[in-house]
XYZ file of C-alpha atoms in Angstrom:
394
model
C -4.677 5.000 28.139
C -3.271 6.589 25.085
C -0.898 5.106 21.792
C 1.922 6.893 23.900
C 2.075 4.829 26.886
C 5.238 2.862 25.875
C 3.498 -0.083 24.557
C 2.091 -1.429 28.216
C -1.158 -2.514 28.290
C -2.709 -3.410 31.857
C -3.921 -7.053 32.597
C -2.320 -10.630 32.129
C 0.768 -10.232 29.995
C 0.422 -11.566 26.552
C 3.371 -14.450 25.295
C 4.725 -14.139 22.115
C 3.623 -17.376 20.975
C 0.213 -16.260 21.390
C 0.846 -13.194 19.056
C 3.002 -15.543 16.409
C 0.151 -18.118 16.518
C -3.158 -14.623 16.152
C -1.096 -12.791 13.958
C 0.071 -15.619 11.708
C -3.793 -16.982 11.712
C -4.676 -13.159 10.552
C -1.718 -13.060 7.830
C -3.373 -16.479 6.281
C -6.757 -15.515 5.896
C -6.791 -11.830 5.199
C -7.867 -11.769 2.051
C -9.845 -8.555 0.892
C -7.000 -5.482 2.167
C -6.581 -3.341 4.646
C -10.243 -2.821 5.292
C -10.225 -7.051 5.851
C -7.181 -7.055 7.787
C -8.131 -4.052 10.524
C -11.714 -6.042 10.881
C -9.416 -9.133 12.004
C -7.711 -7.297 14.395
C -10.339 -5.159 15.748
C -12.307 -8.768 16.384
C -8.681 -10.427 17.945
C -7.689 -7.446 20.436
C -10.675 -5.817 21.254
C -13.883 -8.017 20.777
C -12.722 -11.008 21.448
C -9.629 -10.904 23.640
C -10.323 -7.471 24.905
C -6.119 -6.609 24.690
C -7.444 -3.721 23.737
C -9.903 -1.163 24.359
C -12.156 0.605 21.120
C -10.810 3.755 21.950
C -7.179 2.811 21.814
C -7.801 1.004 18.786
C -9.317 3.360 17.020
C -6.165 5.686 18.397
C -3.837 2.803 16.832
C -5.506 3.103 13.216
C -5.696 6.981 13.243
C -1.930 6.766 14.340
C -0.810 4.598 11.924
C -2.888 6.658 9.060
C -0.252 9.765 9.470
C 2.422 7.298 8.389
C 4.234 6.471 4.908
C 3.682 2.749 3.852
C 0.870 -0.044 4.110
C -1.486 1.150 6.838
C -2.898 -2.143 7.848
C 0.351 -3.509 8.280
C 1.520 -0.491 10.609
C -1.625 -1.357 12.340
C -0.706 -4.949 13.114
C 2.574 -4.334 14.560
C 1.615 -1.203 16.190
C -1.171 -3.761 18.339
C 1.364 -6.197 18.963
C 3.701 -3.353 20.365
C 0.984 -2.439 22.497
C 1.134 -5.887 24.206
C 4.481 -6.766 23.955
C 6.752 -3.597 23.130
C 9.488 -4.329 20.780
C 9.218 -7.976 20.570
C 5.970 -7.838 20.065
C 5.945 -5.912 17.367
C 8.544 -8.048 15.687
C 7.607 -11.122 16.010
C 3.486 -10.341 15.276
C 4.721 -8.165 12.343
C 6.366 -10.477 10.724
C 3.785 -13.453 11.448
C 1.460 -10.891 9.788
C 3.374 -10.796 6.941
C 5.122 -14.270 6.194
C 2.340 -16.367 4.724
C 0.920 -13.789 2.147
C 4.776 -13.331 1.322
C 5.418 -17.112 1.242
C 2.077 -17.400 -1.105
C 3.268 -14.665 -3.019
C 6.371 -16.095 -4.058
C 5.186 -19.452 -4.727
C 2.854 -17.846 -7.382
C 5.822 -15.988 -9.180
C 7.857 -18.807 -9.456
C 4.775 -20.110 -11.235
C 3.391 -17.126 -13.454
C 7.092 -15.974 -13.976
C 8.316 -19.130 -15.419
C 10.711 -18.872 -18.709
C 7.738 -21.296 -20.254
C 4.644 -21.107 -18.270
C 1.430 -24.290 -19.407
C -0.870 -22.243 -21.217
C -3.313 -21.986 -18.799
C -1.395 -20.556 -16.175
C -0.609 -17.742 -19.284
C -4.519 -17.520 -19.953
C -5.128 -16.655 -16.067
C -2.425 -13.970 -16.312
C -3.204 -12.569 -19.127
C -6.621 -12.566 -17.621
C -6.133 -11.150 -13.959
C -3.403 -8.386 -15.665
C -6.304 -7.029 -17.671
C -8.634 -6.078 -14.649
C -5.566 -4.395 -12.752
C -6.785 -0.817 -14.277
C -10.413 -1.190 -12.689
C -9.090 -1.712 -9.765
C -7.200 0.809 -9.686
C -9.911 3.318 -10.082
C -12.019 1.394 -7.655
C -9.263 1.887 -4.891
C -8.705 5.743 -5.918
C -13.125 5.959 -5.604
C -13.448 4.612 -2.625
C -10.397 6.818 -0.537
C -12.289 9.845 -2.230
C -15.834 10.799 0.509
C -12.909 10.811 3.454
C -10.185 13.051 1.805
C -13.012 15.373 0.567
C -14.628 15.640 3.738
C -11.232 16.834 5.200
C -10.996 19.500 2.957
C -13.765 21.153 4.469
C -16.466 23.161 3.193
C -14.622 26.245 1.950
C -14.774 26.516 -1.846
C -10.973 27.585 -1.375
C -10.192 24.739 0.081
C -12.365 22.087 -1.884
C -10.357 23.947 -5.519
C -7.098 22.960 -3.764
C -8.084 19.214 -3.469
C -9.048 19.549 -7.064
C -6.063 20.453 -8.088
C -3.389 18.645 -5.799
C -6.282 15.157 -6.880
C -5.575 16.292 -11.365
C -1.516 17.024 -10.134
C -1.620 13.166 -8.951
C -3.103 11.610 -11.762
C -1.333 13.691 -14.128
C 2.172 12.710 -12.386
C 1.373 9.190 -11.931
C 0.535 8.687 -15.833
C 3.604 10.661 -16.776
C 6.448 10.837 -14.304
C 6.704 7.363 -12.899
C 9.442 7.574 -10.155
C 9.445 11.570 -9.532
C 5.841 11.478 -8.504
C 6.593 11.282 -4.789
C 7.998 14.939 -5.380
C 4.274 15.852 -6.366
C 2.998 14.596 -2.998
C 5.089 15.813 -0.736
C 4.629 19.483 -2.947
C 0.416 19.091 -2.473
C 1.434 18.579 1.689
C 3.905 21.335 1.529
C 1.501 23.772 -0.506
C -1.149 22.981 2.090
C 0.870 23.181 5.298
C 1.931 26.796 3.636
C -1.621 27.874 3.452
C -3.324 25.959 6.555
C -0.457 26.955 9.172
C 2.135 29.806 9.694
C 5.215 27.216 9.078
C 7.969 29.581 7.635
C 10.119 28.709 4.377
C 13.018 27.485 6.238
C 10.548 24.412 7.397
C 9.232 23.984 4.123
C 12.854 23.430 2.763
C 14.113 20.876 5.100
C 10.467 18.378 4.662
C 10.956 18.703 0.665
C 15.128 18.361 0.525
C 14.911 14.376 0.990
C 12.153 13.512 -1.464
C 14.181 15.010 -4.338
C 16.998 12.540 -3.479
C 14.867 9.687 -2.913
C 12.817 9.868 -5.938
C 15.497 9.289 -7.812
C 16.505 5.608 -9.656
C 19.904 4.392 -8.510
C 22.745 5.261 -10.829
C 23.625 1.302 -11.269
C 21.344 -1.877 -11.174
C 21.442 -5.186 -9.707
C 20.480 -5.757 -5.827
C 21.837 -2.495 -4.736
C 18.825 -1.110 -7.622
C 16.299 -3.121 -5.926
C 17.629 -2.508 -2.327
C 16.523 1.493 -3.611
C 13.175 0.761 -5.593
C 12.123 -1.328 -2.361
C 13.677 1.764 0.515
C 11.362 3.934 -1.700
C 8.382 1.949 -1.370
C 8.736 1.272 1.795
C 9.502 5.036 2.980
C 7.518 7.091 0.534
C 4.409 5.414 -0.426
C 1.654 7.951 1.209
C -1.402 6.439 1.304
C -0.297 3.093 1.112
C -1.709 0.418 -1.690
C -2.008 1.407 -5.631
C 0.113 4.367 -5.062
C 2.950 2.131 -5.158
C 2.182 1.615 -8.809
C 3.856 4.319 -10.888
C 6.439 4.119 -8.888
C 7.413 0.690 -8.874
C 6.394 0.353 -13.060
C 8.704 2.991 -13.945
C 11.756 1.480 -12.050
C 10.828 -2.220 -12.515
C 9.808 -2.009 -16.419
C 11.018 1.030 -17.650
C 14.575 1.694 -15.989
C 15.545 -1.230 -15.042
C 13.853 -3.847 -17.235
C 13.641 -6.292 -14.906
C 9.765 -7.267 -16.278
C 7.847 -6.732 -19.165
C 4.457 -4.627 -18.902
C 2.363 -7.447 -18.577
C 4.741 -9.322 -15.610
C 4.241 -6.120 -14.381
C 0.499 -6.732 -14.219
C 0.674 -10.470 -12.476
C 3.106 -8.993 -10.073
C 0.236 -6.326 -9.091
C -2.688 -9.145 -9.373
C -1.285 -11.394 -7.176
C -0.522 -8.761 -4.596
C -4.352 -7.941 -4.815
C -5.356 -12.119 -4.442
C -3.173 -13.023 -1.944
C -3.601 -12.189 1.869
C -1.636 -9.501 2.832
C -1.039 -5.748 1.810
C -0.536 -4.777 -1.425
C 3.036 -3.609 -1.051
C 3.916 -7.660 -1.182
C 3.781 -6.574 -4.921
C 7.568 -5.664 -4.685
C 8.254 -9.185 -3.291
C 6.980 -10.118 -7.212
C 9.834 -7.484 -8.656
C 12.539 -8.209 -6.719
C 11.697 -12.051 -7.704
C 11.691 -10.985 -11.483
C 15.354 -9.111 -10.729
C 16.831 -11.933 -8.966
C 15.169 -14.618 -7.416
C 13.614 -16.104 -4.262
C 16.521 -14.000 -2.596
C 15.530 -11.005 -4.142
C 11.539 -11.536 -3.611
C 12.596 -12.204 0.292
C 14.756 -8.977 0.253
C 12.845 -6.563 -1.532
C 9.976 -7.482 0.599
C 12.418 -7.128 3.685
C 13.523 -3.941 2.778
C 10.052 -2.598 1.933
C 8.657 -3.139 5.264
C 11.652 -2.456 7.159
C 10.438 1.432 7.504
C 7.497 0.632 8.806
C 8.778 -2.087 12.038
C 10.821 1.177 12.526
C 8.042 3.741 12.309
C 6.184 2.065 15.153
C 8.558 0.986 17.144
C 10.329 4.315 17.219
C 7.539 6.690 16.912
C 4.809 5.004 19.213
C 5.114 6.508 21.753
C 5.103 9.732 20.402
C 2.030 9.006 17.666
C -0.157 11.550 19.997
C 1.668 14.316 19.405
C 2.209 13.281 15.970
C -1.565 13.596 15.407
C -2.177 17.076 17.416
C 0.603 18.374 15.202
C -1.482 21.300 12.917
C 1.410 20.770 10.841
C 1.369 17.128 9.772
C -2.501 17.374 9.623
C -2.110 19.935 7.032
C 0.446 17.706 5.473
C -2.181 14.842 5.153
C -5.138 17.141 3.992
C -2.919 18.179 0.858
C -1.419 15.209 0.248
C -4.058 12.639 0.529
C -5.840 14.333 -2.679
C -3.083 13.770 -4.552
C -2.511 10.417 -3.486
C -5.662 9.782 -4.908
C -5.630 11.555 -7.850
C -2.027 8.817 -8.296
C -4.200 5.505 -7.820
C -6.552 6.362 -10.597
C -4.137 7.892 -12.667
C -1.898 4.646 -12.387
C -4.782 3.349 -14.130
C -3.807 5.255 -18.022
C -0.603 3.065 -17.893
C -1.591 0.205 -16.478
C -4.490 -0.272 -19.572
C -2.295 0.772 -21.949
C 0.333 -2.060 -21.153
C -2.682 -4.419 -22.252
C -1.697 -5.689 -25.732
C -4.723 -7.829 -26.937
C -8.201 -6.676 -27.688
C -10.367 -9.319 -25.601
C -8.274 -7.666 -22.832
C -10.296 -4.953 -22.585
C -13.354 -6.700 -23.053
C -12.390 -7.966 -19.808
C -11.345 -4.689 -18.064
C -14.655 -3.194 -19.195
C -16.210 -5.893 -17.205
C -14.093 -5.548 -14.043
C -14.734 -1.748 -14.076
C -18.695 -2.729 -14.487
C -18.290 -5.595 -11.581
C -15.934 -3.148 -9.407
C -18.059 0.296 -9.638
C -21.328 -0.481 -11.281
C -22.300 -3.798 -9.087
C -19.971 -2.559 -6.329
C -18.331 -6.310 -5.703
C -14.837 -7.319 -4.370
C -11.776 -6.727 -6.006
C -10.285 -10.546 -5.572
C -13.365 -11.951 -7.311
C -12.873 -9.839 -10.122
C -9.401 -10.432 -10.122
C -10.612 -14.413 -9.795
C -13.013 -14.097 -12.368
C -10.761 -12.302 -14.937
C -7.966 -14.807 -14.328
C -10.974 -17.706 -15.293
C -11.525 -15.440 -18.596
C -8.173 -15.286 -19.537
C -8.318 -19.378 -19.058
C -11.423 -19.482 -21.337
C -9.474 -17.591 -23.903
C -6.255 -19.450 -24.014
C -8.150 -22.259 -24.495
C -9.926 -21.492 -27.635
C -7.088 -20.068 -29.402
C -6.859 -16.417 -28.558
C -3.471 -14.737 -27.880
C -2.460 -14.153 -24.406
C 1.689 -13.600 -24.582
């Protein structure tokens, strides 16, 4: 059976309180990312429940891969669409996703406080300094896979070179217009991989000029946009997210300062859940617990709508030359994004023991190879240690 059988699976039907009560017990304990979360569900469908088989999972994550937005997210409701169809996929989706947004929330209202106790400043000041480090960490470890794709043509291997330096150097410098740089390293690759003509190459790259841009006004209709453009344009999923959300959230629309910027991206990396919860943090910052709950709504809006709609057509998706060529040019340039989201993330750090303590995340992260929410954990208990004895964390 194949990812395009309409979302029927054969065997006992599954209820949807059985996917509310898996997928909710996933969403609470999957701490760790995407590579945590598709290691819960491969052990729920296909080890343990055997919903589904390896091959069709492995289908499922491959499937999900060729999509905008957060990956393991796609990945849970595209398994609960295989079992249930559409309201499957709602209703395990959004179990997936309501306690690491419910968490997330709780701790903005906290960090984001007009007058925060001092501790709770400490372990922000603290977690907001390692935010960098992991940043690089996350850009390393996408980097064997994309290379490998390139292939071992030293044509080939200069292009991810250069589409991988186009990324950084958008993501330190352009903030909201570096989606156009993406979708150019695709376009430039499906040009040289596959004989699309120009009149194809006009209509993928017309939208992205549009949707990289900031809304004219501000307010919820502001955020409605920042979070559409998350939710619809964030290739590769996770830190790429970054530049685009700083630039709107601090820079255009001033809804945080640089360092609420980095809680808001800490706490999406220490709470369960993908990191695109981050925007539930910004749209809190803008306007509230109704503008955490609709940013976040918005954000992963595309991606209900991206499985639902497109599953059973995700194997011709991924036989499409086209869209692999997409992916082969675009993917370097995502990365080159995550670590370059790293030069303005550091410099928004505004105290020297701060960087003590992002040299020892990047030391923890890539030296020692260790988890990115202990660091995060670890910095936050630094940044504790320091309020404490007297040293400036506002």
């Amino acid at each position: 059976m194949t990812v395009a059988d309409e979302g029927r699976v054969d065997g006992p039907r599954v209820g949807l309180v059985t996917i509310a009560r898996e997928w909710g017990g996933i969403g609470c304990i999957g701490f760790g990312g995407p590579p945590t979360h598709i290691a819960l569900l491969r052990q729920l469908c296909v080890e343990r429940r055997t919903w589904i088989t390896a091959e069709e999972f492995e289908d499922g994550i491959a499937a999900t891969n060729l999509l905008p937005g957060p990956a393991s997210t796609q990945l849970a409701i595209f398994a609960a669409w295989r079992l249930r169809g559409v309201a499957g996929a709602v209703v395990g989706g959004v179990c997936f996703i309501a306690p690491g947004l419910v968490l997330i929330l709780a701790l903005a209202a906290l960090f984001l406080a007009g007058d925060p106790p001092l501790w709770v400043r400490g372990a922000a000041a603290g977690a907001g300094s390692a935010v960098a480090a992991v940043a690089v960490q996350a850009a390393w470890s996408l980097v064997p896979a994309s290379w490998k794709r390139a292939g071992p043509a030293r044509p080939a291997r200069a292009r991810w070179i250069g589409y991988g330096l186009a990324g950084g150097t958008a993501a330190a410098l352009t903030g909201p217009w570096l989606v156009l740089v993406l979708i150019a390293a695709g376009l430039v690759e499906v040009t040289v991989r596959t004989d699309a003509g120009p009149g194809a190459v006009r209509r993928l790259r017309s939208w992205p000029l549009l949707a990289s841009a900031p809304a004219a006004g501000g307010g919820l209709p502001a955020l409605v946009w920042v979070a559409l453009k998350i939710g619809a344009l964030s290739y590769g999923g996770g830190f790429v997210i970054i530049p685009l959300m700083q630039a709107d959230a601090v820079d255009h629309y001033h809804w945080m300062s640089d360092g609420q910027f980095l809680n808001a991206v800490a706490l999406g990396q220490i709470t369960p859940g993908p990191v695109v919860q981050t925007v539930a943090v910004v749209g809190y910052a803008a306007a509230g617990v109704g503008g955490g709950l609709l940013a976040a709504a918005v954000a992963f809006a595309p991606s209900f709508l991206f499985v639902i709609l497109g599953g059973p057509r995700f194997d011709r998706l991924r036989a499409d030359p086209r869209v692999q060529a997409f992916l082969t040019g675009a993917g370097p340039a995502v990365i080159g994004a995550i670590a370059g989201s790293a030069i303005p993330l550091a410099l928004a750090l505004q105290h020297a023991w701060q960087f003590g303590v992002l040299a020892g995340a990047a030391i923890w992260l890539l030296a020692a190879r260790r988890g990115v929410v202990s660091a995060l954990l670890g910095a936050g208990a630094l940044g504790v240690v320091a309020a404490l004895v007297g040293w400036s964390v506002t």
